[in-house]
Short mmCIF file of C-alpha atoms and ligand atoms in Angstrom, two decimals:
data_model
loop_
_atom_site.label_atom_id
_atom_site.label_comp_id
_atom_site.label_asym_id
_atom_site.label_seq_id
_atom_site.Cartn_x
_atom_site.Cartn_y
_atom_site.Cartn_z
CA ALA A 547 0.00 0.00 0.00
CA SER A 548 1.26 3.44 -0.86
CA ASN A 549 1.38 6.16 1.72
CA ARG A 550 -0.80 8.54 -0.28
CA THR A 551 -2.75 11.05 1.73
CA HIS A 552 -5.60 11.26 -0.78
CA GLY A 553 -6.75 7.83 -1.79
CA PRO A 554 -9.37 7.75 -4.53
CA GLU A 555 -12.24 6.99 -2.19
CA ARG A 556 -11.36 9.24 0.69
CA PRO A 557 -14.36 11.42 1.57
CA LEU A 558 -13.70 15.11 0.90
CA ALA A 559 -15.70 16.89 3.59
CA HIS A 560 -15.54 14.22 6.30
CA LEU A 561 -12.71 13.62 8.73
CA THR A 562 -10.59 10.56 7.94
CA PRO A 563 -7.22 9.71 9.49
CA SER A 564 -4.28 10.38 7.14
CA VAL A 565 -3.14 6.79 7.68
CA GLY A 566 -4.16 3.91 9.92
CA TRP A 567 -7.18 2.80 11.86
CA MET A 568 -9.73 5.14 13.44
CA ASN A 569 -12.82 4.52 15.57
CA ASP A 570 -14.67 6.61 18.19
CA PRO A 571 -14.42 10.41 18.30
CA ASN A 572 -12.80 11.53 21.57
CA GLY A 573 -11.92 14.69 23.45
CA LEU A 574 -13.95 17.04 21.30
CA PHE A 575 -13.60 20.68 22.27
CA TYR A 576 -13.65 24.18 20.88
CA ASP A 577 -10.67 26.42 21.63
CA ASN A 578 -12.14 29.89 21.78
CA GLU A 579 -8.68 31.47 22.04
CA THR A 580 -7.91 30.39 18.48
CA SER A 581 -11.45 29.67 17.16
CA THR A 582 -10.49 26.09 16.42
CA TYR A 583 -12.40 22.84 16.78
CA HIS A 584 -10.27 19.96 18.05
CA THR A 585 -11.22 16.39 17.32
CA TYR A 586 -9.39 13.37 18.70
CA TYR A 587 -10.17 9.78 17.90
CA GLN A 588 -9.30 6.20 18.71
CA TYR A 589 -6.23 5.59 16.59
CA LYS A 590 -3.86 2.83 15.50
CA PRO A 591 -1.47 4.70 13.21
CA ASN A 592 0.52 1.76 11.83
CA ASP A 593 -2.35 -0.56 10.97
CA THR A 594 -5.77 -0.37 9.31
CA ALA A 595 -7.30 -2.59 12.00
CA PRO A 596 -7.69 -1.87 15.72
CA GLY A 597 -5.47 -3.34 18.41
CA VAL A 598 -3.01 -2.37 21.12
CA PRO A 599 -1.23 -0.11 21.60
CA LEU A 600 -4.16 2.16 20.82
CA TYR A 601 -3.71 5.95 20.85
CA TRP A 602 -5.69 9.15 20.51
CA GLY A 603 -5.13 10.67 17.09
CA HIS A 604 -5.69 14.39 16.68
CA ALA A 605 -7.06 16.70 13.98
CA SER A 606 -8.18 20.32 14.12
CA SER A 607 -10.37 22.49 11.97
CA GLU A 608 -11.73 26.01 11.82
CA ASP A 609 -14.53 25.18 9.39
CA LEU A 610 -15.38 21.55 10.27
CA ILE A 611 -14.85 20.59 6.62
CA THR A 612 -11.09 20.79 6.14
CA TRP A 613 -8.87 19.24 8.80
CA ASP A 614 -5.24 19.59 9.81
CA HIS A 615 -3.70 16.35 11.02
CA HIS A 616 -1.48 16.32 14.09
CA GLY A 617 -0.81 12.58 14.53
CA VAL A 618 -0.75 10.95 17.94
CA ALA A 619 -1.82 13.11 20.90
CA LEU A 620 -2.26 10.66 23.78
CA GLU A 621 -0.51 7.38 24.44
CA PRO A 622 -1.43 4.36 26.53
CA LYS A 623 0.89 3.47 29.39
CA ASP A 624 2.49 0.52 27.59
CA GLU A 625 2.42 -1.52 24.38
CA GLN A 626 -0.26 -3.88 25.71
CA SER A 627 -2.69 -1.07 26.58
CA GLY A 628 -5.05 1.34 24.95
CA ALA A 629 -5.82 4.98 25.63
CA PHE A 630 -9.51 4.23 25.17
CA SER A 631 -12.35 6.65 24.61
CA GLY A 632 -12.86 9.74 26.71
CA SER A 633 -13.43 13.45 26.60
CA ILE A 634 -11.79 16.85 27.08
CA VAL A 635 -12.90 19.83 29.14
CA VAL A 636 -11.52 23.35 29.32
CA ASP A 637 -10.60 24.06 32.95
CA TYR A 638 -10.91 27.88 32.75
CA ASN A 639 -10.59 28.41 36.48
CA ASN A 640 -7.76 25.94 36.97
CA THR A 641 -9.80 23.81 39.37
CA SER A 642 -7.35 20.98 38.73
CA GLY A 643 -4.27 23.01 39.64
CA PHE A 644 -2.56 21.68 36.51
CA PHE A 645 -1.99 25.16 35.07
CA ASP A 646 -0.36 28.45 35.88
CA ASP A 647 -1.01 31.93 34.49
CA SER A 648 1.10 31.27 31.43
CA ILE A 649 -1.68 29.10 30.04
CA LEU A 650 -4.63 31.05 28.64
CA PRO A 651 -7.90 30.12 30.40
CA GLY A 652 -9.40 28.88 27.14
CA GLN A 653 -6.49 26.48 26.65
CA ARG A 654 -6.46 24.80 30.04
CA ILE A 655 -7.21 21.48 28.50
CA VAL A 656 -7.81 18.36 30.58
CA ALA A 657 -8.48 14.94 29.05
CA LEU A 658 -10.25 12.19 30.98
CA TYR A 659 -10.10 8.82 29.30
CA THR A 660 -10.00 5.11 29.93
CA GLU A 661 -6.67 3.36 30.35
CA HIS A 662 -7.48 -0.11 29.11
CA SER A 663 -5.61 -3.39 29.48
CA ASN A 664 -6.75 -6.99 29.65
CA ILE A 665 -6.89 -6.85 33.42
CA SER A 666 -8.27 -3.39 34.06
CA GLU A 667 -10.19 -0.37 32.84
CA SER A 668 -9.67 2.75 34.92
CA GLN A 669 -9.99 6.47 34.29
CA PHE A 670 -6.89 8.58 33.69
CA ALA A 671 -6.36 12.34 33.52
CA ALA A 672 -3.91 14.14 31.25
CA TYR A 673 -3.48 17.84 30.57
CA SER A 674 -2.00 19.91 27.83
CA LEU A 675 0.26 22.93 28.18
CA ASN A 676 0.26 23.72 24.46
CA GLY A 677 -3.35 23.95 23.36
CA GLY A 678 -4.03 20.23 22.98
CA TYR A 679 -1.13 19.20 20.73
CA SER A 680 0.60 17.08 23.35
CA PHE A 681 -0.25 15.94 26.87
CA GLU A 682 1.30 15.51 30.31
CA TYR A 683 0.01 12.58 32.33
CA TYR A 684 -1.30 13.20 35.83
CA GLU A 685 1.16 11.60 38.22
CA GLN A 686 -1.42 10.09 40.53
CA ASN A 687 -3.44 8.29 37.88
CA PRO A 688 -5.88 6.61 37.92
CA VAL A 689 -8.40 9.23 39.02
CA LEU A 690 -11.17 6.64 39.15
CA ASP A 691 -10.80 2.90 39.51
CA ILE A 692 -13.45 0.46 40.74
CA ASN A 693 -11.56 -2.77 39.96
CA SER A 694 -13.49 -3.49 36.82
CA THR A 695 -12.38 -4.63 33.37
CA GLN A 696 -15.53 -3.14 31.79
CA PHE A 697 -15.69 0.44 33.03
CA ARG A 698 -15.04 3.07 30.41
CA ASP A 699 -15.60 6.06 28.14
CA PRO A 700 -15.91 9.03 30.53
CA LYS A 701 -17.71 12.08 29.17
CA VAL A 702 -17.05 15.06 31.43
CA PHE A 703 -18.71 18.49 31.47
CA TRP A 704 -19.14 21.47 33.80
CA HIS A 705 -22.54 21.62 35.50
CA GLU A 706 -23.31 25.32 36.07
CA GLU A 707 -26.13 24.78 38.52
CA THR A 708 -24.16 22.75 41.09
CA GLU A 709 -20.74 24.14 40.13
CA ARG A 710 -19.30 20.68 39.77
CA TRP A 711 -17.65 18.67 37.06
CA ILE A 712 -19.85 15.76 36.06
CA MET A 713 -18.60 12.50 34.60
CA VAL A 714 -20.87 9.96 32.97
CA LEU A 715 -19.34 6.64 31.97
CA ALA A 716 -20.36 3.08 31.27
CA LEU A 717 -20.17 0.15 33.63
CA SER A 718 -20.59 -1.58 30.36
CA GLN A 719 -21.59 -5.14 31.06
CA GLN A 720 -23.84 -4.34 34.00
CA TYR A 721 -25.90 -2.01 31.77
CA LYS A 722 -25.21 0.93 34.05
CA LEU A 723 -24.38 4.47 33.14
CA GLN A 724 -22.68 5.87 36.21
CA ILE A 725 -22.62 9.51 37.20
CA TYR A 726 -19.77 10.94 39.30
CA SER A 727 -19.03 14.51 40.30
CA SER A 728 -15.87 16.41 41.17
CA LYS A 729 -14.59 19.84 42.15
CA ASN A 730 -11.12 19.39 40.72
CA LEU A 731 -11.26 16.76 37.95
CA THR A 732 -9.06 14.37 39.94
CA SER A 733 -11.16 13.18 42.89
CA TRP A 734 -14.51 11.80 41.87
CA GLU A 735 -17.55 11.03 43.98
CA PHE A 736 -20.23 8.55 42.94
CA GLN A 737 -23.72 10.06 42.48
CA SER A 738 -26.06 7.63 40.76
CA ASN A 739 -26.66 4.85 38.28
CA PHE A 740 -28.86 5.10 35.21
CA SER A 741 -29.41 1.41 34.78
CA HIS A 742 -31.06 -0.95 32.30
CA HIS A 743 -32.56 1.60 29.94
CA GLY A 744 -33.21 1.23 26.27
CA LEU A 745 -31.90 -1.44 24.00
CA LEU A 746 -29.26 -3.35 25.95
CA GLY A 747 -27.36 -5.43 23.41
CA TYR A 748 -24.13 -6.99 24.59
CA GLN A 749 -22.87 -3.91 26.43
CA TYR A 750 -23.16 -0.18 27.02
CA GLU A 751 -20.46 2.12 25.62
CA CYS A 752 -19.66 5.80 25.04
CA PRO A 753 -22.40 7.59 27.01
CA GLY A 754 -22.97 11.32 26.98
CA LEU A 755 -25.16 13.81 28.78
CA ALA A 756 -25.98 17.15 27.22
CA LYS A 757 -28.19 20.13 27.98
CA VAL A 758 -30.06 20.59 24.73
CA PRO A 759 -31.98 23.76 23.86
CA ILE A 760 -35.66 23.49 23.04
CA VAL A 761 -36.53 25.29 19.85
CA HIS A 762 -40.20 25.94 19.15
CA GLU A 763 -40.07 27.30 15.64
CA SER A 764 -38.89 25.37 12.60
CA PRO A 765 -35.15 25.12 11.98
CA SER A 766 -33.37 27.94 10.27
CA ASN A 767 -29.83 27.85 9.02
CA VAL A 768 -27.44 27.37 11.87
CA THR A 769 -24.42 29.61 11.76
CA LEU A 770 -21.05 28.09 12.32
CA HIS A 771 -19.78 29.62 15.52
CA GLY A 772 -16.26 30.87 15.67
CA LEU A 773 -16.51 31.89 12.04
CA ASN A 774 -19.41 34.26 11.89
CA SER A 775 -20.97 34.28 15.31
CA THR A 776 -21.41 37.53 17.15
CA THR A 777 -22.74 36.08 20.40
CA ASN A 778 -20.43 34.68 23.02
CA ALA A 779 -20.81 32.04 25.69
CA THR A 780 -21.22 34.55 28.53
CA ALA A 781 -24.09 36.37 26.88
CA GLN A 782 -25.87 33.11 26.33
CA THR A 783 -25.42 31.84 29.88
CA ASN A 784 -27.22 34.90 31.19
CA ALA A 785 -30.15 34.53 28.84
CA THR A 786 -33.25 33.24 30.56
CA SER A 787 -35.42 32.70 27.52
CA VAL A 788 -33.92 29.40 26.40
CA ASP A 789 -35.64 26.23 27.62
CA HIS A 790 -33.62 23.07 27.90
CA LYS A 791 -33.97 19.40 28.47
CA TRP A 792 -31.19 17.00 29.30
CA VAL A 793 -30.45 14.23 26.84
CA MET A 794 -28.62 11.06 27.80
CA ILE A 795 -26.84 9.49 24.86
CA LEU A 796 -25.91 5.82 24.83
CA SER A 797 -24.11 3.53 22.42
CA ILE A 798 -24.58 -0.24 22.41
CA ASN A 799 -22.56 -2.84 20.57
CA PRO A 800 -23.34 -5.41 19.36
CA GLY A 801 -27.08 -5.66 19.64
CA ALA A 802 -28.71 -3.14 17.32
CA LEU A 803 -31.97 -4.47 15.87
CA THR A 804 -30.52 -3.57 12.49
CA GLY A 805 -27.27 -5.34 13.40
CA GLY A 806 -24.17 -4.36 15.32
CA SER A 807 -23.63 -0.84 16.59
CA PHE A 808 -26.35 1.61 17.55
CA ASN A 809 -26.73 5.02 19.20
CA GLN A 810 -29.85 5.79 21.25
CA TYR A 811 -30.94 8.59 23.56
CA PHE A 812 -33.30 9.45 26.40
CA ILE A 813 -34.88 12.82 27.11
CA GLY A 814 -35.14 13.93 30.74
CA ASP A 815 -33.87 16.08 33.59
CA PHE A 816 -30.59 16.22 35.45
CA ASP A 817 -30.11 17.80 38.88
CA GLY A 818 -26.36 17.35 39.20
CA LYS A 819 -26.74 13.92 40.74
CA THR A 820 -29.38 11.91 38.93
CA PHE A 821 -30.65 11.75 35.39
CA THR A 822 -34.40 11.10 35.27
CA ALA A 823 -35.89 10.12 31.94
CA GLN A 824 -39.22 11.76 31.11
CA ASP A 825 -40.67 8.49 29.77
CA SER A 826 -39.66 4.90 29.19
CA ALA A 827 -38.98 5.35 25.49
CA THR A 828 -35.63 4.87 23.85
CA ARG A 829 -35.09 6.87 20.69
CA ALA A 830 -32.64 6.40 17.84
CA LEU A 831 -30.02 9.10 17.37
CA ASP A 832 -29.66 7.92 13.78
CA HIS A 833 -31.48 5.12 11.95
CA GLY A 834 -28.69 4.12 9.57
CA LYS A 835 -26.16 1.36 9.87
CA ASP A 836 -23.12 3.57 10.27
CA PHE A 837 -23.41 6.01 13.15
CA TYR A 838 -21.75 5.12 16.44
CA ALA A 839 -20.08 6.49 19.56
CA PHE A 840 -21.54 9.96 19.07
CA GLN A 841 -19.92 12.60 21.30
CA THR A 842 -20.53 16.33 21.78
CA TYR A 843 -17.95 19.13 21.70
CA SER A 844 -17.07 20.96 24.91
CA ASP A 845 -17.18 24.74 25.16
CA VAL A 846 -18.97 25.51 21.91
CA PRO A 847 -19.95 29.20 21.71
CA ASN A 848 -23.58 29.97 22.40
CA ASN A 849 -23.88 26.63 24.25
CA ASP A 850 -24.81 24.98 21.00
CA VAL A 851 -24.81 21.20 21.13
CA LEU A 852 -22.51 20.06 18.34
CA GLY A 853 -21.37 16.49 17.96
CA ILE A 854 -19.83 13.92 15.70
CA ALA A 855 -20.04 10.14 15.36
CA TRP A 856 -17.89 7.36 14.00
CA ALA A 857 -19.50 6.62 10.62
CA SER A 858 -19.10 2.88 10.77
CA ASN A 859 -20.32 -0.28 12.47
CA TRP A 860 -18.31 -2.83 14.46
CA ASP A 861 -20.10 -5.63 12.56
CA TYR A 862 -17.96 -4.90 9.48
CA GLY A 863 -15.99 -1.69 10.13
CA VAL A 864 -12.72 -3.65 10.17
CA ASN A 865 -13.53 -5.29 6.81
CA VAL A 866 -14.63 -2.39 4.63
CA PRO A 867 -12.44 -1.71 1.55
CA ALA A 868 -9.35 0.25 2.56
CA VAL A 869 -5.82 0.88 1.42
CA ASP A 870 -3.86 3.01 3.83
CA TYR A 871 -6.51 4.27 6.24
CA ARG A 872 -9.82 2.94 7.46
CA SER A 873 -13.06 4.73 8.39
CA SER A 874 -14.37 8.25 8.67
CA MET A 875 -16.41 10.44 10.98
CA SER A 876 -19.88 11.82 10.27
CA LEU A 877 -20.25 15.52 9.58
CA VAL A 878 -20.59 17.65 12.67
CA ARG A 879 -24.26 17.99 13.66
CA ASN A 880 -26.11 20.60 15.64
CA LEU A 881 -28.69 19.11 18.00
CA THR A 882 -31.86 20.79 19.21
CA LEU A 883 -35.10 19.52 20.72
CA ARG A 884 -38.15 20.43 18.69
CA PRO A 885 -41.79 19.42 18.72
CA TYR A 886 -42.80 17.01 15.99
CA ASN A 887 -45.70 14.75 15.09
CA PRO A 888 -44.61 11.15 14.53
CA ASN A 889 -48.26 10.48 13.70
CA PRO A 890 -51.46 12.56 13.74
CA GLU A 891 -52.29 11.75 17.37
CA THR A 892 -48.99 12.66 19.00
CA THR A 893 -46.98 15.82 19.40
CA GLU A 894 -43.75 15.43 21.33
CA PHE A 895 -40.16 16.52 21.43
CA THR A 896 -37.53 14.80 19.42
CA LEU A 897 -33.88 15.55 18.72
CA TYR A 898 -33.37 17.37 15.46
CA SER A 899 -29.98 17.06 13.79
CA GLU A 900 -28.66 19.53 11.32
CA PRO A 901 -25.31 19.02 9.56
CA LEU A 902 -22.88 21.90 9.62
CA VAL A 903 -21.79 22.29 6.03
CA ASN A 904 -19.53 25.27 5.59
CA TYR A 905 -19.60 26.23 1.93
CA THR A 906 -16.68 28.65 2.05
CA HIS A 907 -14.31 25.78 1.26
CA LEU A 908 -16.58 24.07 -1.22
CA HIS A 909 -16.82 24.85 -4.88
CA THR A 910 -20.08 24.10 -6.71
CA ASN A 911 -19.25 22.57 -10.09
CA GLN A 912 -22.79 21.93 -11.20
CA SER A 913 -26.17 22.62 -9.73
CA ILE A 914 -29.69 21.63 -10.67
CA HIS A 915 -32.92 23.08 -9.39
CA LYS A 916 -36.35 21.79 -10.44
CA THR A 917 -39.79 22.71 -9.21
CA SER A 918 -43.34 21.47 -9.98
CA LEU A 919 -42.81 18.16 -11.67
CA LEU A 920 -45.66 15.65 -11.72
CA LEU A 921 -44.27 12.13 -12.18
CA ASP A 922 -45.73 9.33 -14.24
CA SER A 923 -44.62 5.74 -14.49
CA GLU A 924 -43.70 5.88 -18.19
CA GLU A 925 -41.01 8.50 -17.92
CA THR A 926 -37.68 8.70 -16.10
CA VAL A 927 -36.35 12.19 -15.61
CA SER A 928 -32.54 12.25 -15.82
CA TYR A 929 -30.05 14.92 -14.86
CA SER A 930 -26.36 14.89 -15.55
CA LEU A 931 -24.22 16.18 -12.73
CA GLY A 932 -21.45 17.44 -14.98
CA LYS A 933 -18.39 16.02 -16.67
CA ASP A 934 -15.99 15.90 -13.77
CA PRO A 935 -17.77 14.72 -10.65
CA GLN A 936 -15.64 14.59 -7.52
CA GLY A 937 -17.94 12.46 -5.44
CA LEU A 938 -19.31 15.17 -3.15
CA LEU A 939 -23.00 15.96 -3.58
CA GLU A 940 -25.68 17.67 -1.65
CA PHE A 941 -29.34 17.35 -2.56
CA SER A 942 -32.73 18.19 -1.15
CA LEU A 943 -36.11 16.96 -2.24
CA GLU A 944 -39.54 18.10 -1.24
CA TRP A 945 -42.43 16.11 -2.63
CA LYS A 946 -46.20 15.99 -2.37
CA VAL A 947 -48.17 12.76 -2.23
CA ASN A 948 -51.61 12.26 -3.76
CA ALA A 949 -52.48 8.79 -2.49
CA THR A 950 -55.96 8.88 -4.04
CA ALA A 951 -54.34 8.64 -7.49
CA VAL A 952 -53.13 5.11 -6.72
CA THR A 953 -55.45 2.86 -8.68
CA SER A 954 -54.21 -0.52 -7.50
CA ARG A 955 -52.71 -1.70 -4.25
CA HIS A 956 -50.70 -4.15 -6.37
CA ASP A 957 -48.47 -1.31 -7.56
CA PHE A 958 -45.22 -0.47 -5.86
CA ALA A 959 -46.06 3.18 -5.37
CA ASP A 960 -42.57 4.57 -5.10
CA LEU A 961 -40.78 7.77 -5.85
CA SER A 962 -37.17 6.76 -6.50
CA LEU A 963 -33.92 8.61 -7.00
CA TYR A 964 -31.07 6.73 -8.65
CA PHE A 965 -27.68 8.30 -8.08
CA ARG A 966 -25.53 6.69 -10.77
CA GLY A 967 -21.79 6.32 -11.25
CA ALA A 968 -20.26 8.52 -13.98
CA GLU A 969 -17.86 5.83 -15.23
CA ASP A 970 -20.25 2.94 -14.78
CA ASP A 971 -23.95 3.67 -14.34
CA ASP A 972 -24.73 0.10 -13.33
CA GLU A 973 -23.37 1.16 -9.99
CA TYR A 974 -25.98 3.31 -8.26
CA LEU A 975 -27.54 4.24 -5.00
CA ARG A 976 -31.31 4.01 -5.02
CA LEU A 977 -33.31 5.88 -2.46
CA GLY A 978 -36.87 7.05 -2.15
CA TYR A 979 -40.29 6.80 -0.63
CA GLU A 980 -43.22 4.42 -0.93
CA LEU A 981 -46.60 5.58 0.29
CA ASN A 982 -48.14 2.24 1.32
CA ALA A 983 -45.18 1.65 3.58
CA ALA A 984 -45.12 5.35 4.54
CA ALA A 985 -41.37 4.88 4.69
CA PHE A 986 -38.15 5.91 3.04
CA PHE A 987 -35.65 3.41 1.69
CA LEU A 988 -32.01 3.29 0.71
CA ASP A 989 -30.44 0.49 -1.30
CA ARG A 990 -26.64 0.49 -1.32
CA GLY A 991 -26.33 -2.95 -2.92
CA ASN A 992 -26.08 -2.05 -6.62
CA THR A 993 -22.32 -2.12 -6.98
CA GLU A 994 -19.57 -4.38 -8.24
CA VAL A 995 -17.47 -4.04 -5.11
CA ASP A 996 -16.91 -7.59 -3.79
CA PHE A 997 -17.06 -6.57 -0.15
CA VAL A 998 -20.69 -5.50 -0.57
CA SER A 999 -21.87 -8.82 -1.97
CA GLU A 1000 -19.59 -10.98 0.15
CA ASN A 1001 -19.83 -9.54 3.65
CA PRO A 1002 -22.91 -11.05 5.35
CA PHE A 1003 -23.22 -8.21 7.88
CA PHE A 1004 -23.18 -5.40 5.35
CA ASN A 1005 -26.89 -5.44 4.59
CA ASN A 1006 -27.81 -3.44 1.53
CA LYS A 1007 -31.29 -2.19 2.34
CA VAL A 1008 -32.09 0.28 5.07
CA THR A 1009 -35.52 1.80 5.71
CA GLN A 1010 -36.92 4.56 7.86
CA ASN A 1011 -40.50 5.63 8.57
CA ILE A 1012 -41.05 9.30 7.88
CA GLU A 1013 -43.76 11.60 9.18
CA THR A 1014 -45.57 14.29 7.20
CA TYR A 1015 -43.52 17.46 7.00
CA LYS A 1016 -46.43 19.78 6.33
CA ILE A 1017 -49.78 19.91 4.61
CA ALA A 1018 -50.10 21.67 1.27
CA GLU A 1019 -52.87 24.16 0.51
CA ASP A 1020 -54.74 21.45 -1.36
CA GLY A 1021 -54.66 19.29 1.78
CA LEU A 1022 -52.06 16.82 0.55
CA PRO A 1023 -49.04 15.81 2.64
CA ILE A 1024 -45.58 17.09 1.83
CA LEU A 1025 -42.37 15.30 2.82
CA LYS A 1026 -38.77 16.31 2.65
CA VAL A 1027 -35.27 14.89 2.68
CA ARG A 1028 -31.83 16.41 2.49
CA GLY A 1029 -28.78 14.31 1.72
CA ILE A 1030 -25.05 14.70 1.68
CA ILE A 1031 -23.13 12.15 -0.32
CA ASP A 1032 -19.37 12.14 0.09
CA ARG A 1033 -17.62 9.41 -1.94
CA ASN A 1034 -18.52 6.44 0.23
CA LEU A 1035 -20.84 7.89 2.80
CA ILE A 1036 -24.44 9.13 2.60
CA GLU A 1037 -26.09 11.10 5.39
CA LEU A 1038 -29.84 11.63 5.10
CA PHE A 1039 -31.79 14.25 7.10
CA PHE A 1040 -35.55 13.81 7.00
CA ASN A 1041 -37.91 16.76 7.42
CA ASP A 1042 -35.25 19.22 8.60
CA GLY A 1043 -33.57 16.54 10.71
CA SER A 1044 -36.33 15.01 12.88
CA SER A 1045 -34.66 11.72 11.97
CA THR A 1046 -31.47 10.86 10.15
CA SER A 1047 -29.86 7.88 8.46
CA THR A 1048 -26.12 7.56 7.94
CA ASN A 1049 -24.76 4.78 5.77
CA LEU A 1050 -21.54 3.76 4.07
CA PHE A 1051 -21.63 2.58 0.46
CA PHE A 1052 -18.93 1.46 -1.96
CA PHE A 1053 -18.60 1.94 -5.70
CA SER A 1054 -15.65 0.85 -7.83
CA GLU A 1055 -12.61 3.11 -7.68
CA GLU A 1056 -13.13 6.58 -9.09
CA ASN A 1057 -16.68 5.82 -10.15
CA TYR A 1058 -18.13 8.94 -8.60
CA ILE A 1059 -21.79 9.84 -8.93
CA GLY A 1060 -22.37 11.63 -12.25
CA ALA A 1061 -26.13 11.56 -12.80
CA VAL A 1062 -29.43 11.25 -11.04
CA ASP A 1063 -32.63 9.68 -12.37
CA ILE A 1064 -36.05 10.25 -10.88
CA SER A 1065 -38.86 7.81 -11.48
CA SER A 1066 -42.10 6.53 -10.03
CA GLY A 1067 -43.95 3.20 -10.21
CA VAL A 1068 -47.31 5.01 -10.36
CA ASP A 1069 -48.95 7.83 -12.31
CA ASP A 1070 -49.85 11.28 -11.01
CA VAL A 1071 -49.18 10.42 -7.37
CA TYR A 1072 -45.97 12.31 -6.74
CA THR A 1073 -45.31 15.95 -7.42
CA ILE A 1074 -41.77 17.13 -6.96
CA LEU A 1075 -42.19 20.54 -5.41
CA ASP A 1076 -38.55 21.33 -5.08
CA PHE A 1077 -35.45 19.36 -6.04
CA LYS A 1078 -31.91 20.67 -5.77
CA VAL A 1079 -28.63 18.91 -6.39
CA LYS A 1080 -25.16 20.37 -6.19
CA GLN A 1081 -22.05 18.61 -7.36
CA MET A 1082 -19.16 20.02 -5.35
CA SER A 1083 -15.44 19.75 -4.76
CA LEU A 1084 -13.01 21.20 -2.24
CA LYS A 1085 -11.67 24.63 -3.21
C1 LIG B 648 -16.60 1.87 21.34
C2 LIG B 648 -15.38 1.36 22.08
C3 LIG B 648 -15.26 2.03 23.43
C4 LIG B 648 -13.81 1.94 23.72
C5 LIG B 648 -13.19 2.10 22.36
C6 LIG B 648 -11.94 1.31 22.14
O1 LIG B 648 -16.50 1.78 19.97
O2 LIG B 648 -15.43 -0.04 22.23
O3 LIG B 648 -16.09 1.48 24.43
O4 LIG B 648 -13.37 2.91 24.62
O5 LIG B 648 -14.18 1.69 21.42
O6 LIG B 648 -11.35 1.66 20.93
#
């Protein structure tokens, strides 16, 4: 394998390691001294499969689209160990005593992570004196050890109300999320268990707890803070008008109903000691196959809840096609709680996710915009996406459904999009909606890549129920989807992000998507109200 930094299939706008193996995002924080987002990740630099020694790799970005790579940031204590998943906080007030005045408050960076070996998992602290590029290890590690081999993935944050640091981590194989608190980041006091909630699977991993703003109106474009934000964290903290709920995030693996790895969440309240879920429901953070170990960024301006996930699945993540690096992250998403109607009889809050796509570094090579198109079954509408596709696309589709025009229940009443390869159009992604199922589908199986047909865990077809977005003036339901396709990854956002679906797919080398076909199995049922596609590349 060559040591090229831009393999043909490397996603353009998603974080990938320059070489080696990557899994969970770790230590995410925003440095407001330099307006930089830092992202660390589980990293095995000299191999494209996981194993010990396992490190934290490090990348940074100002725009969340282009990343600078900084190699290894944190090391395990020996060759048989792993610096497993964990988080970073900014210790502005030097509660830890790790810093002196020479370190700017916004760069008093403390990492809390799991030191893993075959005989133990305990929590370690490390701190950085140079803005997160390298770390010193706390001399009295571990900071938390309960004599367990399955005790990991601390997510730490500052809890304003009780003026304590809070740690949530997984006592993985007892299905407990444990909450600890601390005044100094080094001595931790047990507070409570959040036990046996949601889908259990084999084990709990990578929990998170976040204070998520409630937004009552429909989503507008989120600005990317640090680039064009005028508000600052202090102004926001003093605002009283923002309602919040606490959201507990939980990863399980294996054990997803769709196979392998899965991220779920619970909505509730947190008083500094105990998280209390508002109901007994578990909800999916993403409905796709490839979205795991989601973690939020610390210290984001405006208290926005931004986070990122590992865009893969332990069922096959080690086996996906790769040359010199393996796996990528999702795009960074902004989370809010908004009311929605899963069906006509219920209104409740759900987490909305909106991807942060910063267009300043993206060049649009070709764009298509269509409105008012009534589909019939005889005709396929085709659009070319230009001569030189680079594999990065964004699209959005809003469509209206006239179910009364369906004449036979024998028909497959779909609206389908076929995103076809430019070099070989027998390779395509098919996605769309079918009104009898009232669900959206994605089929990633139409490809010549052997891995896709040969790997029994890599199932091709993924589906997702979708609620009505709004009602048109003529009384008919309207639905909406936005998608970002980046070489071998597709992220779908339904109805402004009330649900999402993130999935890997694989086409033959350099067969990037060059056209899209729209068709329907029925006549006069679907009206495309608005369809946009942009074919983009990095500037
Ligand atoms: C989740 C996980 C974590 C662990 C890390 C090891 O994907 O198993 O629980 O800390 O990966 O790389």
